Coordinates of C-alpha atoms (C1' of nucleotides) in Angstrom, one line a residue:
Chain A
X235 CA -3.3 14.9 -15.4
X236 CA -1.9 13.6 -12.4
X237 CA 0.9 10.9 -12.2
X238 CA -1.4 8.5 -11.1
X239 CA -3.7 8.9 -14.0
X240 CA -0.9 8.6 -16.4
X241 CA 0.4 5.5 -14.4
X242 CA -3.1 3.9 -14.7
X243 CA -3.1 4.3 -18.6
X244 CA 0.1 2.8 -19.1
X245 CA -0.6 -0.2 -16.8
X246 CA -3.7 -0.7 -18.8
X247 CA -1.8 -0.6 -22.1
X248 CA 0.7 -3.2 -20.9
X249 CA -2.3 -5.3 -20.1
X250 CA -3.8 -5.2 -23.3
X251 CA -0.6 -5.6 -25.2
X252 CA 0.0 -8.7 -23.0
X253 CA -3.4 -10.2 -24.1
X254 CA -2.4 -9.4 -27.7
X255 CA 0.9 -11.6 -27.1
X256 CA 3.2 -8.5 -27.7
X257 CA 6.6 -9.4 -26.4
X258 CA 8.6 -7.1 -24.1
X259 CA 6.5 -3.8 -24.5
X260 CA 4.1 -4.7 -21.5
X261 CA 7.4 -4.8 -19.4
X262 CA 8.4 -1.4 -20.6
X263 CA 5.3 0.1 -20.1
X264 CA 5.0 -1.1 -16.6
X265 CA 8.5 -0.1 -15.7
X266 CA 7.9 3.5 -17.1
X267 CA 4.4 3.4 -15.0
X268 CA 6.2 2.3 -11.8
X269 CA 8.9 4.9 -12.2
X270 CA 6.2 7.8 -12.8
X271 CA 4.3 6.5 -9.9
X272 CA 7.0 7.0 -7.6
X273 CA 8.2 10.4 -8.8
X274 CA 8.3 13.1 -5.8
X275 CA 6.9 15.8 -8.3
X276 CA 4.1 16.2 -10.6
X277 CA 5.3 15.0 -14.2
X278 CA 3.7 18.1 -15.6
X279 CA 6.3 20.1 -13.8
X280 CA 8.9 17.9 -15.1
X281 CA 7.9 18.5 -18.5
X282 CA 7.3 22.2 -18.0
X283 CA 10.8 22.6 -16.5
X284 CA 12.6 20.4 -19.2
X285 CA 10.6 19.4 -21.8
X286 CA 10.7 15.8 -23.5
X287 CA 14.3 15.7 -22.5
X288 CA 13.7 15.9 -19.0
X289 CA 10.9 13.1 -19.4
X290 CA 13.6 10.9 -21.1
X291 CA 15.6 11.3 -18.0
X292 CA 13.2 9.4 -15.9
X293 CA 14.5 5.8 -15.8
X294 CA 12.4 3.5 -18.0
X295 CA 11.1 6.3 -20.1
X296 CA 12.4 6.7 -23.6
X297 CA 11.8 8.5 -26.6
X298 CA 8.5 6.9 -27.6
X299 CA 6.8 6.9 -23.9
X300 CA 7.9 10.5 -23.5
X301 CA 6.2 11.5 -26.5
X302 CA 3.0 9.6 -25.3
X303 CA 3.5 11.4 -21.9
X304 CA 3.7 14.8 -23.9
X305 CA 0.4 14.0 -25.8
X306 CA -1.4 13.2 -22.6
X307 CA -0.2 16.3 -20.8
X308 CA -0.9 18.4 -23.9
X309 CA -4.4 17.1 -25.0
X310 CA -5.4 15.0 -21.8
X311 CA -5.8 11.9 -24.0
X312 CA -3.7 9.4 -25.9
X313 CA -4.7 8.5 -29.3
X314 CA -2.7 5.2 -29.2
X315 CA -4.5 4.1 -26.1
X316 CA -7.8 4.9 -27.5
X317 CA -7.0 2.9 -30.5
X318 CA -5.9 0.1 -28.3
X319 CA -8.9 -0.1 -26.1
X320 CA -11.2 -0.3 -29.2
X321 CA -9.2 -3.5 -30.4
X322 CA -10.0 -5.0 -27.1
X323 CA -13.3 -4.0 -25.9
X324 CA -13.4 -5.4 -22.5
X325 CA -13.1 -4.0 -18.9
X326 CA -9.6 -5.0 -18.5
X327 CA -9.2 -3.3 -15.1
X328 CA -12.2 -5.0 -13.4
X329 CA -11.4 -8.5 -15.0
X330 CA -7.7 -8.1 -14.0
X331 CA -8.7 -7.4 -10.4
X332 CA -10.2 -10.9 -10.0
X333 CA -7.3 -13.0 -8.2
X334 CA -6.0 -15.7 -10.7
X335 CA -7.3 -14.0 -13.8
X336 CA -4.4 -12.6 -15.9
X337 CA -4.1 -11.2 -19.4
X338 CA -3.9 -14.7 -20.9
X339 CA -7.0 -16.1 -19.4
X340 CA -9.0 -12.7 -19.8
X341 CA -8.4 -12.9 -23.4
X342 CA -9.4 -16.5 -23.6
X343 CA -12.5 -15.9 -22.0
X344 CA -13.2 -13.0 -24.2
X345 CA -12.6 -14.9 -27.4
X346 CA -14.3 -18.3 -26.6
X347 CA -17.2 -16.9 -24.4
X348 CA -17.5 -13.2 -25.3
X349 CA -16.8 -12.2 -21.5
X350 CA -16.3 -8.5 -21.2
X351 CA -17.0 -7.5 -17.8
X352 CA -17.5 -8.8 -14.2
X353 CA -21.3 -9.3 -14.9
X354 CA -20.6 -11.5 -18.0
X355 CA -18.0 -13.2 -16.1
X356 CA -20.4 -14.2 -13.2
X357 CA -23.0 -15.3 -15.4
X358 CA -20.6 -17.7 -17.3
X359 CA -19.1 -19.1 -14.0
X360 CA -22.6 -19.7 -12.6
X361 CA -23.6 -21.4 -15.7
X362 CA -20.6 -23.7 -15.5
X363 CA -19.6 -22.7 -19.0
X364 CA -15.9 -21.7 -17.8
X365 CA -14.8 -25.1 -16.4
X366 CA -15.0 -26.8 -20.0
X367 CA -12.5 -24.5 -21.6
X368 CA -8.9 -25.5 -22.1
X369 CA -6.8 -24.8 -19.3
X370 CA -9.5 -24.0 -16.8
X371 CA -11.2 -26.5 -14.8
X372 CA -13.7 -26.8 -11.7
X373 CA -11.4 -25.2 -9.3
X374 CA -10.7 -22.3 -11.6
X375 CA -14.3 -21.5 -12.0
X376 CA -14.8 -21.7 -8.2
X377 CA -11.8 -19.4 -7.6
X378 CA -13.2 -16.8 -10.2
X379 CA -16.6 -16.8 -8.5
X380 CA -15.0 -16.2 -5.2
X381 CA -12.8 -13.6 -6.5
X382 CA -15.5 -11.5 -8.4
X383 CA -16.7 -10.1 -5.0
X384 CA -13.2 -9.0 -4.1
X385 CA -13.0 -7.4 -7.4
X386 CA -16.2 -5.5 -7.0
X387 CA -15.1 -4.1 -3.5
X388 CA -12.0 -2.6 -5.1
X389 CA -12.6 0.9 -6.2
X390 CA -15.4 1.4 -3.6
X391 CA -13.5 2.8 -1.0
X392 CA -10.0 4.4 -1.5
X393 CA -6.8 3.6 0.4
X394 CA -6.1 5.9 3.2
X395 CA -2.4 6.5 1.8
X396 CA -3.9 7.9 -1.5
X397 CA -6.6 9.9 0.1
X398 CA -4.3 11.4 2.7
X399 CA -2.2 13.5 0.2
X400 CA -5.4 14.7 -1.6
X401 CA -7.0 15.8 1.5
X402 CA -3.7 17.6 2.7
X403 CA -3.7 19.5 -0.7
X404 CA -7.0 20.6 -0.3
X405 CA -6.7 21.5 3.2
X406 CA -3.4 23.8 2.3
X407 CA -5.4 25.2 -0.7
X408 CA -8.4 26.4 1.6
X409 CA -5.9 27.9 4.2
X410 CA -4.7 30.3 1.5
X411 CA -8.1 31.9 1.5
X412 CA -8.6 34.9 3.8
X413 CA -12.1 33.9 4.3
X414 CA -11.0 30.6 6.1
X415 CA -10.2 30.6 9.7
X416 CA -9.5 27.0 9.8
X417 CA -9.9 23.8 7.6
X418 CA -9.6 20.3 8.6
X419 CA -10.4 16.9 6.9
X420 CA -12.7 15.2 9.4
X421 CA -14.8 11.9 8.9
X422 CA -13.0 8.4 8.6
X423 CA -9.9 10.2 7.2
X424 CA -9.2 12.1 10.4
X425 CA -9.7 8.7 12.3
X426 CA -7.1 7.4 10.0
X427 CA -9.2 4.3 8.9
X428 CA -7.4 2.2 6.3
X429 CA -10.0 2.9 3.7
X430 CA -11.9 6.2 2.8
X431 CA -15.4 6.5 1.4
X432 CA -14.9 10.1 0.6
X433 CA -13.2 13.0 2.0
X434 CA -15.1 15.5 4.4
X435 CA -13.6 18.7 5.0
X436 CA -14.7 21.1 7.7
X437 CA -14.0 24.9 7.3
X438 CA -14.6 27.6 10.0
X439 CA -15.6 30.8 8.4
X440 CA -17.9 33.8 8.6
X441 CA -17.9 34.1 4.8
X442 CA -19.5 30.8 3.6
X443 CA -20.2 32.0 0.2
X444 CA -16.8 33.1 -0.6
X445 CA -15.4 29.8 0.8
X446 CA -17.9 28.0 -1.5
X447 CA -16.8 29.8 -4.6
X448 CA -13.0 29.3 -3.9
X449 CA -13.7 25.8 -3.0
X450 CA -15.1 24.8 -6.1
X451 CA -12.2 26.4 -8.0
X452 CA -9.8 24.1 -6.5
X453 CA -7.4 23.3 -9.3
X454 CA -7.9 19.4 -9.0
X455 CA -11.6 19.7 -9.3
X456 CA -13.0 17.6 -12.1
X457 CA -16.8 18.0 -11.6
X458 CA -18.9 20.1 -9.1
X459 CA -21.7 17.8 -7.8
X460 CA -23.5 20.0 -5.7
X461 CA -22.7 23.6 -4.4
X462 CA -25.0 25.3 -1.9
X463 CA -24.4 28.1 0.9
X464 CA -22.5 26.1 3.5
X465 CA -22.2 22.5 1.8
X466 CA -20.7 21.4 -1.4
X467 CA -19.5 18.2 -3.3
X468 CA -17.0 17.9 -6.0
X469 CA -15.1 15.1 -7.7
X470 CA -11.5 15.5 -7.9
X471 CA -9.1 13.3 -9.8
X472 CA -9.4 9.6 -9.3
X473 CA -13.1 9.9 -9.0
X474 CA -12.5 10.7 -5.3
X475 CA -15.3 12.8 -3.7
X476 CA -14.6 15.7 -1.6
X477 CA -17.4 17.2 0.7
X478 CA -17.1 20.6 2.3
X479 CA -19.1 21.9 5.1
X480 CA -18.8 25.5 6.3
X481 CA -19.6 26.5 10.0
X482 CA -19.1 29.4 12.2
X483 CA -15.6 29.8 14.1
X484 CA -17.3 29.5 17.3
X485 CA -18.7 26.2 16.6
X486 CA -15.5 24.5 15.4
X487 CA -15.0 22.0 18.2
X488 CA -18.5 20.6 18.3
X489 CA -18.7 20.6 14.5
X490 CA -15.3 18.7 14.3
X491 CA -16.4 16.3 16.8
X492 CA -19.6 15.6 15.0
X493 CA -18.1 15.4 11.5
X494 CA -15.2 13.1 12.7
X495 CA -17.5 10.5 14.4
X496 CA -17.5 7.5 14.2
X497 CA -21.3 7.6 14.2
X498 CA -21.4 5.0 17.0
X499 CA -18.8 7.0 19.0
X500 CA -21.1 10.0 18.8
X501 CA -24.3 8.3 19.7
X502 CA -22.6 7.2 22.8
X503 CA -21.7 10.8 23.6
X504 CA -25.2 12.0 23.1
X505 CA -26.3 9.5 25.5
X506 CA -24.1 10.6 28.2
X507 CA -25.1 14.1 27.4
X508 CA -28.7 13.2 27.8
X509 CA -28.1 11.7 31.3
X510 CA -26.5 14.6 32.4
X511 CA -29.5 17.0 31.1
X512 CA -27.4 18.2 28.2
X513 CA -28.0 18.0 24.6
X514 CA -24.9 17.5 22.1
X515 CA -25.2 18.4 18.3
X516 CA -22.6 19.7 15.7
X517 CA -23.5 23.4 17.0
X518 CA -22.6 22.5 20.7
X519 CA -23.3 21.0 24.1
X520 CA -26.6 22.6 25.2
X521 CA -28.0 23.3 28.5
X522 CA -31.6 24.0 27.7
X523 CA -31.0 26.9 24.9
X524 CA -27.8 27.9 26.2
X525 CA -24.5 26.6 24.6
X526 CA -22.1 25.4 27.3
X527 CA -19.3 24.2 24.9
X528 CA -18.6 24.4 21.3
X529 CA -15.4 26.3 20.6
X530 CA -12.8 23.2 20.8
X531 CA -13.3 19.4 21.0
X532 CA -11.5 19.5 24.4
X533 CA -14.3 22.0 25.6
X534 CA -17.0 19.4 24.2
X535 CA -15.5 16.3 26.1
X536 CA -14.8 18.3 29.2
X537 CA -18.5 19.6 29.2
X538 CA -19.6 15.7 29.2
X539 CA -17.2 15.2 31.9
X540 CA -14.6 13.2 29.7
X541 CA -11.0 13.8 28.9
X542 CA -10.1 14.5 25.3
X543 CA -10.2 11.3 23.3
X544 CA -7.9 11.0 20.1
X545 CA -9.7 10.7 16.7
X546 CA -7.9 7.5 15.9
X547 CA -9.7 5.9 19.1
X548 CA -13.1 7.1 18.4
X549 CA -14.6 3.9 17.1
X550 CA -16.6 2.8 20.1
X551 CA -14.2 0.2 21.0
X552 CA -14.2 0.8 24.6
X553 CA -12.6 4.2 24.4
X554 CA -15.5 6.1 26.3
X555 CA -15.5 3.6 29.1
X556 CA -11.7 3.8 29.4
X557 CA -12.1 7.7 29.2
X558 CA -14.5 7.6 32.0
X559 CA -12.0 5.8 34.3
X560 CA -9.0 7.6 33.2
X561 CA -7.8 4.5 31.6
X562 CA -7.1 5.9 27.9
X563 CA -3.7 4.9 26.7
X564 CA -1.0 7.4 26.2
X565 CA -0.9 6.9 22.4
X566 CA 2.5 6.8 20.6
X567 CA 3.0 10.1 18.9
X568 CA 3.7 10.8 15.2
X569 CA 7.2 12.1 16.3
X570 CA 8.0 9.2 18.6
X571 CA 9.4 6.9 15.9
X572 CA 13.2 6.8 15.6
X573 CA 13.5 4.7 12.7
X574 CA 12.2 2.4 10.1
X575 CA 12.7 -1.6 10.0
X576 CA 11.9 -2.5 6.6
X577 CA 13.3 -1.2 3.5
X578 CA 14.8 -2.5 -0.1
X579 CA 17.8 -1.3 -2.0
X580 CA 18.9 -1.9 -5.7
X581 CA 20.4 -5.0 -4.2
X582 CA 17.1 -6.6 -4.6
X583 CA 13.9 -5.0 -5.8
X584 CA 14.4 -1.5 -4.6
X585 CA 14.9 1.7 -6.8
X586 CA 17.4 3.4 -4.5
X587 CA 21.0 2.5 -3.2
X588 CA 21.9 2.1 0.7
X589 CA 23.4 5.6 0.7
X590 CA 20.3 7.2 -0.9
X591 CA 18.0 5.5 1.7
X592 CA 20.3 6.5 4.5
X593 CA 20.1 10.1 3.3
X594 CA 16.5 10.1 3.0
X595 CA 16.5 8.6 6.6
X596 CA 18.7 11.2 7.9
X597 CA 16.5 13.9 6.5
X598 CA 13.4 12.5 8.6
X599 CA 15.6 12.9 11.6
X600 CA 15.9 9.0 12.0
X601 CA 18.3 7.4 14.4
X602 CA 18.3 4.1 12.8
X603 CA 17.4 2.3 9.8
X604 CA 17.2 -1.5 8.9
X605 CA 18.2 -2.5 5.1
X606 CA 16.4 -5.6 4.6
X607 CA 16.7 -6.9 0.8
X608 CA 15.1 -10.2 -0.3
X609 CA 16.9 -13.3 0.4
X610 CA 15.7 -16.5 -0.7
X611 CA 13.4 -17.7 -3.4
X612 CA 11.6 -14.6 -4.5
X613 CA 13.4 -14.3 -7.9
X614 CA 11.3 -11.5 -9.2
X615 CA 12.5 -9.4 -6.3
X616 CA 16.1 -10.1 -7.2
X617 CA 16.7 -12.1 -3.9
X618 CA 20.3 -11.9 -3.1
X619 CA 22.9 -14.8 -3.3
X620 CA 25.2 -15.2 -0.4
X621 CA 28.0 -13.5 -2.2
X622 CA 25.8 -10.4 -2.7
X623 CA 24.8 -10.2 0.6
X624 CA 28.3 -10.2 1.7
X625 CA 29.1 -7.5 -0.7
X626 CA 26.2 -5.4 0.4
X627 CA 26.9 -5.9 4.1
X628 CA 30.4 -4.5 3.5
X629 CA 29.0 -1.4 1.6
X630 CA 26.7 -0.8 4.6
X631 CA 29.9 -1.0 6.8
X632 CA 31.4 1.6 4.6
X633 CA 28.6 3.8 4.4
X634 CA 27.9 3.7 8.1
X635 CA 31.0 5.6 8.5
X636 CA 29.5 8.6 6.8
X637 CA 26.5 8.5 9.2
X638 CA 27.6 8.7 12.8
X639 CA 24.3 9.7 14.1
X640 CA 22.3 7.0 12.0
X641 CA 22.6 3.6 13.0
X642 CA 22.4 1.5 9.9
X643 CA 21.2 -2.2 10.5
X644 CA 22.4 -5.1 8.3
X645 CA 19.2 -6.8 7.7
X646 CA 17.2 -9.2 5.2
X647 CA 13.7 -10.3 4.5
X648 CA 13.9 -14.0 4.4
X649 CA 11.2 -16.5 3.0
X650 CA 9.5 -18.5 5.3
X651 CA 9.0 -21.9 3.4
X652 CA 6.0 -24.0 3.7
X653 CA 7.6 -26.2 6.2
X654 CA 8.4 -23.2 8.3
X655 CA 12.0 -23.1 7.6
X656 CA 13.7 -19.8 6.8
X657 CA 14.9 -19.8 2.9
X658 CA 18.6 -18.9 4.0
X659 CA 21.5 -20.8 5.6
X660 CA 22.4 -20.2 9.4
X661 CA 25.8 -18.9 8.4
X662 CA 24.0 -16.2 6.4
X663 CA 21.5 -15.4 8.9
X664 CA 24.0 -15.0 11.6
X665 CA 25.7 -12.1 10.0
X666 CA 22.6 -9.9 9.9
X667 CA 21.6 -7.5 12.6
X668 CA 17.9 -7.8 11.7
X669 CA 16.1 -10.7 10.2
X670 CA 12.8 -10.5 8.9
X671 CA 10.7 -13.6 8.0
X672 CA 7.9 -13.3 5.8
X673 CA 5.5 -15.7 3.5
X674 CA 5.5 -14.8 0.1
X675 CA 4.0 -17.7 -1.8
X676 CA 1.6 -20.5 -0.6
X677 CA -1.3 -18.5 0.8
X678 CA -4.0 -21.2 0.4
X679 CA -3.1 -23.3 3.3
X680 CA -5.5 -24.3 6.2
X681 CA -5.5 -22.3 9.4
X682 CA -3.4 -25.0 11.1
X683 CA -1.1 -25.6 8.5
X684 CA -0.3 -21.7 8.2
X685 CA -0.1 -21.0 12.0
X686 CA 2.3 -24.1 12.4
X687 CA 4.2 -22.8 9.5
X688 CA 4.8 -19.4 11.2
X689 CA 5.1 -20.7 14.8
X690 CA 8.0 -23.2 13.2
X691 CA 9.8 -20.2 11.8
X692 CA 9.8 -18.4 15.1
X693 CA 11.9 -21.3 16.5
X694 CA 14.6 -20.2 14.4
X695 CA 17.1 -18.4 16.5
X696 CA 17.8 -15.6 14.0
X697 CA 14.6 -14.3 13.1
X698 CA 13.6 -11.1 15.1
X699 CA 10.6 -9.8 13.2
X700 CA 7.6 -11.5 11.3
X701 CA 6.7 -9.5 8.2
X702 CA 3.3 -8.4 6.9
X703 CA 1.9 -11.3 9.1
X704 CA -1.5 -12.0 7.5
X705 CA -0.5 -11.2 3.9
X706 CA -3.7 -9.5 3.3
X707 CA -3.9 -6.8 0.5
X708 CA -6.6 -4.3 1.0
X709 CA -9.2 -4.7 -1.9
X710 CA -7.0 -7.1 -3.4
X711 CA -6.4 -10.2 -1.4
X712 CA -7.8 -11.7 1.7
X713 CA -5.6 -12.6 4.8
X714 CA -4.2 -16.2 4.9
X715 CA -6.1 -18.5 7.3
X716 CA -4.2 -18.0 10.8
X717 CA -5.0 -18.7 14.2
X718 CA -3.7 -15.2 15.5
X719 CA -3.9 -16.3 19.2
X720 CA -1.6 -19.1 18.7
X721 CA 0.9 -16.9 16.8
X722 CA 0.7 -14.2 19.1
X723 CA 1.2 -16.3 22.2
X724 CA 4.2 -18.0 20.3
X725 CA 5.8 -14.6 19.3
X726 CA 5.6 -13.5 22.7
X727 CA 7.2 -16.5 24.0
X728 CA 10.1 -16.1 21.6
X729 CA 10.4 -12.5 21.7
X730 CA 9.6 -12.1 18.1
X731 CA 8.2 -8.5 17.0
X732 CA 5.3 -8.6 14.5
X733 CA 5.2 -6.1 11.8
X734 CA 2.8 -3.3 11.2
X735 CA 3.6 -3.1 7.4
X736 CA 3.0 0.5 6.5
X737 CA 2.5 0.2 2.7
X738 CA -0.9 1.7 1.9
X739 CA -2.4 -1.4 0.5
X740 CA -1.1 -3.6 3.1
X741 CA -1.2 -2.1 6.9
X742 CA -0.7 -5.6 8.1
X743 CA -1.1 -6.3 11.1
X744 CA -4.3 -4.0 10.9
X745 CA -5.6 -2.0 13.7
X746 CA -7.7 -4.7 15.4
X747 CA -5.2 -7.2 15.1
X748 CA -2.5 -5.0 16.4
X749 CA -4.6 -4.3 19.4
X750 CA -5.0 -7.9 20.1
X751 CA -1.2 -8.5 19.8
X752 CA -0.5 -5.7 22.2
X753 CA -3.1 -7.2 24.6
X754 CA -1.3 -10.5 24.7
X755 CA 2.0 -8.7 25.4
X756 CA 3.6 -8.8 22.0
X757 CA 6.0 -6.1 20.6
X758 CA 5.2 -4.3 17.4
X759 CA 7.6 -3.1 14.6
X760 CA 6.7 -0.6 11.9
X761 CA 8.3 -1.1 8.6
X762 CA 7.4 1.0 5.5
X763 CA 8.7 -1.8 3.2
X764 CA 10.0 1.1 1.2
X765 CA 11.2 0.4 -2.3
X766 CA 12.3 3.9 -2.8
X767 CA 13.0 6.9 -0.9
X768 CA 9.5 8.2 -1.5
X769 CA 8.1 5.3 0.3
X770 CA 9.6 6.1 3.6
X771 CA 6.9 8.6 4.3
X772 CA 4.3 5.9 4.6
X773 CA 5.5 5.5 8.2
X774 CA 2.9 7.8 9.2
X775 CA 0.3 5.3 8.0
X776 CA 1.9 2.6 10.3
X777 CA 1.8 4.9 13.3
X778 CA -1.7 5.7 12.5
X779 CA -2.7 2.1 12.5
X780 CA -0.7 1.6 16.0
X781 CA -2.6 4.6 17.3
X782 CA -5.7 2.9 16.2
X783 CA -4.6 -0.2 18.1
X784 CA -4.2 1.9 21.2
X785 CA -0.5 1.5 21.1
X786 CA 1.8 3.3 23.6
X787 CA 5.5 4.0 23.0
X788 CA 6.4 1.1 25.0
X789 CA 4.6 -1.3 22.6
X790 CA 6.6 -0.2 19.3
X791 CA 10.2 -1.0 19.2
X792 CA 10.7 1.9 16.6
X793 CA 10.2 4.0 19.6
X794 CA 13.0 2.3 21.8
X795 CA 16.3 4.0 22.6
X796 CA 19.0 2.5 20.5
X797 CA 20.7 0.7 23.3
X798 CA 17.7 -0.8 24.3
X799 CA 16.8 -1.7 20.6
X800 CA 20.0 -3.4 20.1
X801 CA 19.2 -5.4 23.3
X802 CA 15.8 -6.5 22.0
X803 CA 17.5 -7.5 18.6
X804 CA 19.8 -9.8 20.5
X805 CA 16.8 -11.9 21.5
Chain B
dG62 C1' 9.7 0.0 -25.6
dC63 C1' 14.0 0.5 -23.1
dC64 C1' 18.8 0.3 -22.5
dG65 C1' 24.2 0.1 -22.9
dT66 C1' 32.1 0.7 -21.6
dT67 C1' 30.5 -6.7 -22.2
dT68 C1' 26.2 -4.4 -26.8
dT69 C1' 23.2 1.0 -30.9
dC70 C1' 21.4 -4.8 -31.9
dG71 C1' 20.0 -8.1 -28.9
dG72 C1' 19.1 -8.7 -24.7
dC73 C1' 15.3 -7.8 -21.3
dC74 C1' 14.9 -10.5 -12.9
dC75 C1' 12.9 -15.8 -12.9
dG76 C1' 11.5 -19.6 -9.3
dA77 C1' 7.5 -21.4 -6.8
dC78 C1' 3.0 -22.3 -7.0
dT79 C1' -1.6 -23.8 -8.8
dG80 C1' -4.4 -26.1 -11.6
dT81 C1' -4.5 -28.3 -15.3
dT82 C1' -2.3 -31.8 -16.8
dT83 C1' 1.0 -36.1 -17.4
dT84 C1' 4.8 -32.1 -18.9
dC85 C1' 3.0 -27.3 -18.9
dA86 C1' 0.9 -22.6 -19.1
dG87 C1' -0.6 -18.8 -16.5
dT88 C1' -0.2 -16.3 -12.3
dC89 C1' 2.1 -14.1 -8.8
dG90 C1' 5.6 -11.9 -6.6

DNA sequence: GCCGTTTTCGGCCCGACTGTTTTCAGTCG
């Protein structure tokens, strides 16, 4: 049982309890679930090391929840949860994924119309039976119908941020085998797409059978779907499918190219090969029957008369044309980032204090961070009052002295109101080094309205960065209607950086929009939006998105030398 | 169900928005 699976159980318990109108317990279960989710080690290890006492040391986990965790670890099941599910025999997870449907409405639909799952819900909505229920209406019914497709899409493709650690774990497991010469996740994961269908892992080995047996015995395997002599498929936790393909070491380059794709990119490469009288397959570049390249990807591209193309670019979005004319970007590297622009602490809705975040940043070798707690009207997120801000800034100044090589910017994330004003007074904004403007409510506006809202905010002289610009959440919520051309142009004029929010389910701006922003001449800022020290590692996802957007160092302000960065922040 | 030198019992982040209503419940963050 992985942390995430236990987390899912507790979230579902919370939902069911809320449907039953139970007070306070839902909050307790959610709090515990979130604490477990952001643990840095497997909860089984915590339990093994310190037993139930160690579980109770996790904030939000008390005697009762610790007992339940213990039961899950020991038996793989939770009696209480099974019983609870029987009392509410509906697909809580699926229905809850429909935007606008919470526990209360879901239970209404079940009691009045017997709706148990998405199919029931769709039928009832199409037959207009929902609009007549008390508390529901025509608009709600329409929203539900629109939301069903979004809910169905969830679960089909997994977030890159969740798949990546699983893939890395399998890779390092495979590399421990003597039969494995090399192992590398390929496919959309290697291209760092924002969502992943399944994980494809390529292995170089002269002993495929040994590798097969070894692979299907990976500890996290739940079920072996197929197992042949050079190919196998398994399910690991979270119903994630992992496919493996074993090839000979000398075919490594051509096989890696083939299995990385994208399909369209590979098709274009094969066309080039044909024109040169060559043939490209996973086994190599062939001249007649003779292999002229196969050992490394560089060899393969060179044989086709092209420079090496980074995996993140292989989407047939002009990279081959650029390669031909030596116009490929010099992509920003995963080590080029000097700091992180967005993080929260216990001053608003984060889990760690300023000093803990600074220490974590120091361990990452950062030169700067910005502490950007919530300011404004976001009550749930503990938005800070003026007094609290002053207190926090004094603390940051104090802590700054302990970190001579880490610049800690005093920042804040401020609500952009519907009228485009920042939800904080000028005398507050003036004291911050970094001011984020973000939209946190009112997502339904029309394109012109939303674009005006943001452009108006850009006129405020204190804002420097627009946070999660489109407000989309992958598999959860569509982007707000925006005229991005207008927003990007205005951002450029006012010297406002646009964020690539690196949270796994946000990645906002996404790759395509970031590329457009760069082409307009905008600067981008990568922020993890970390709510705990653990989240800082998501920076990798933000950099991946930037690379997919063809970003070079000069486009990303995280890569600026500190002096230049400070000058940029002066606007 | 969790938590605590304000409390071992009685609190538990709450304001904005939406769609439903005509004063409010549910949802979202």
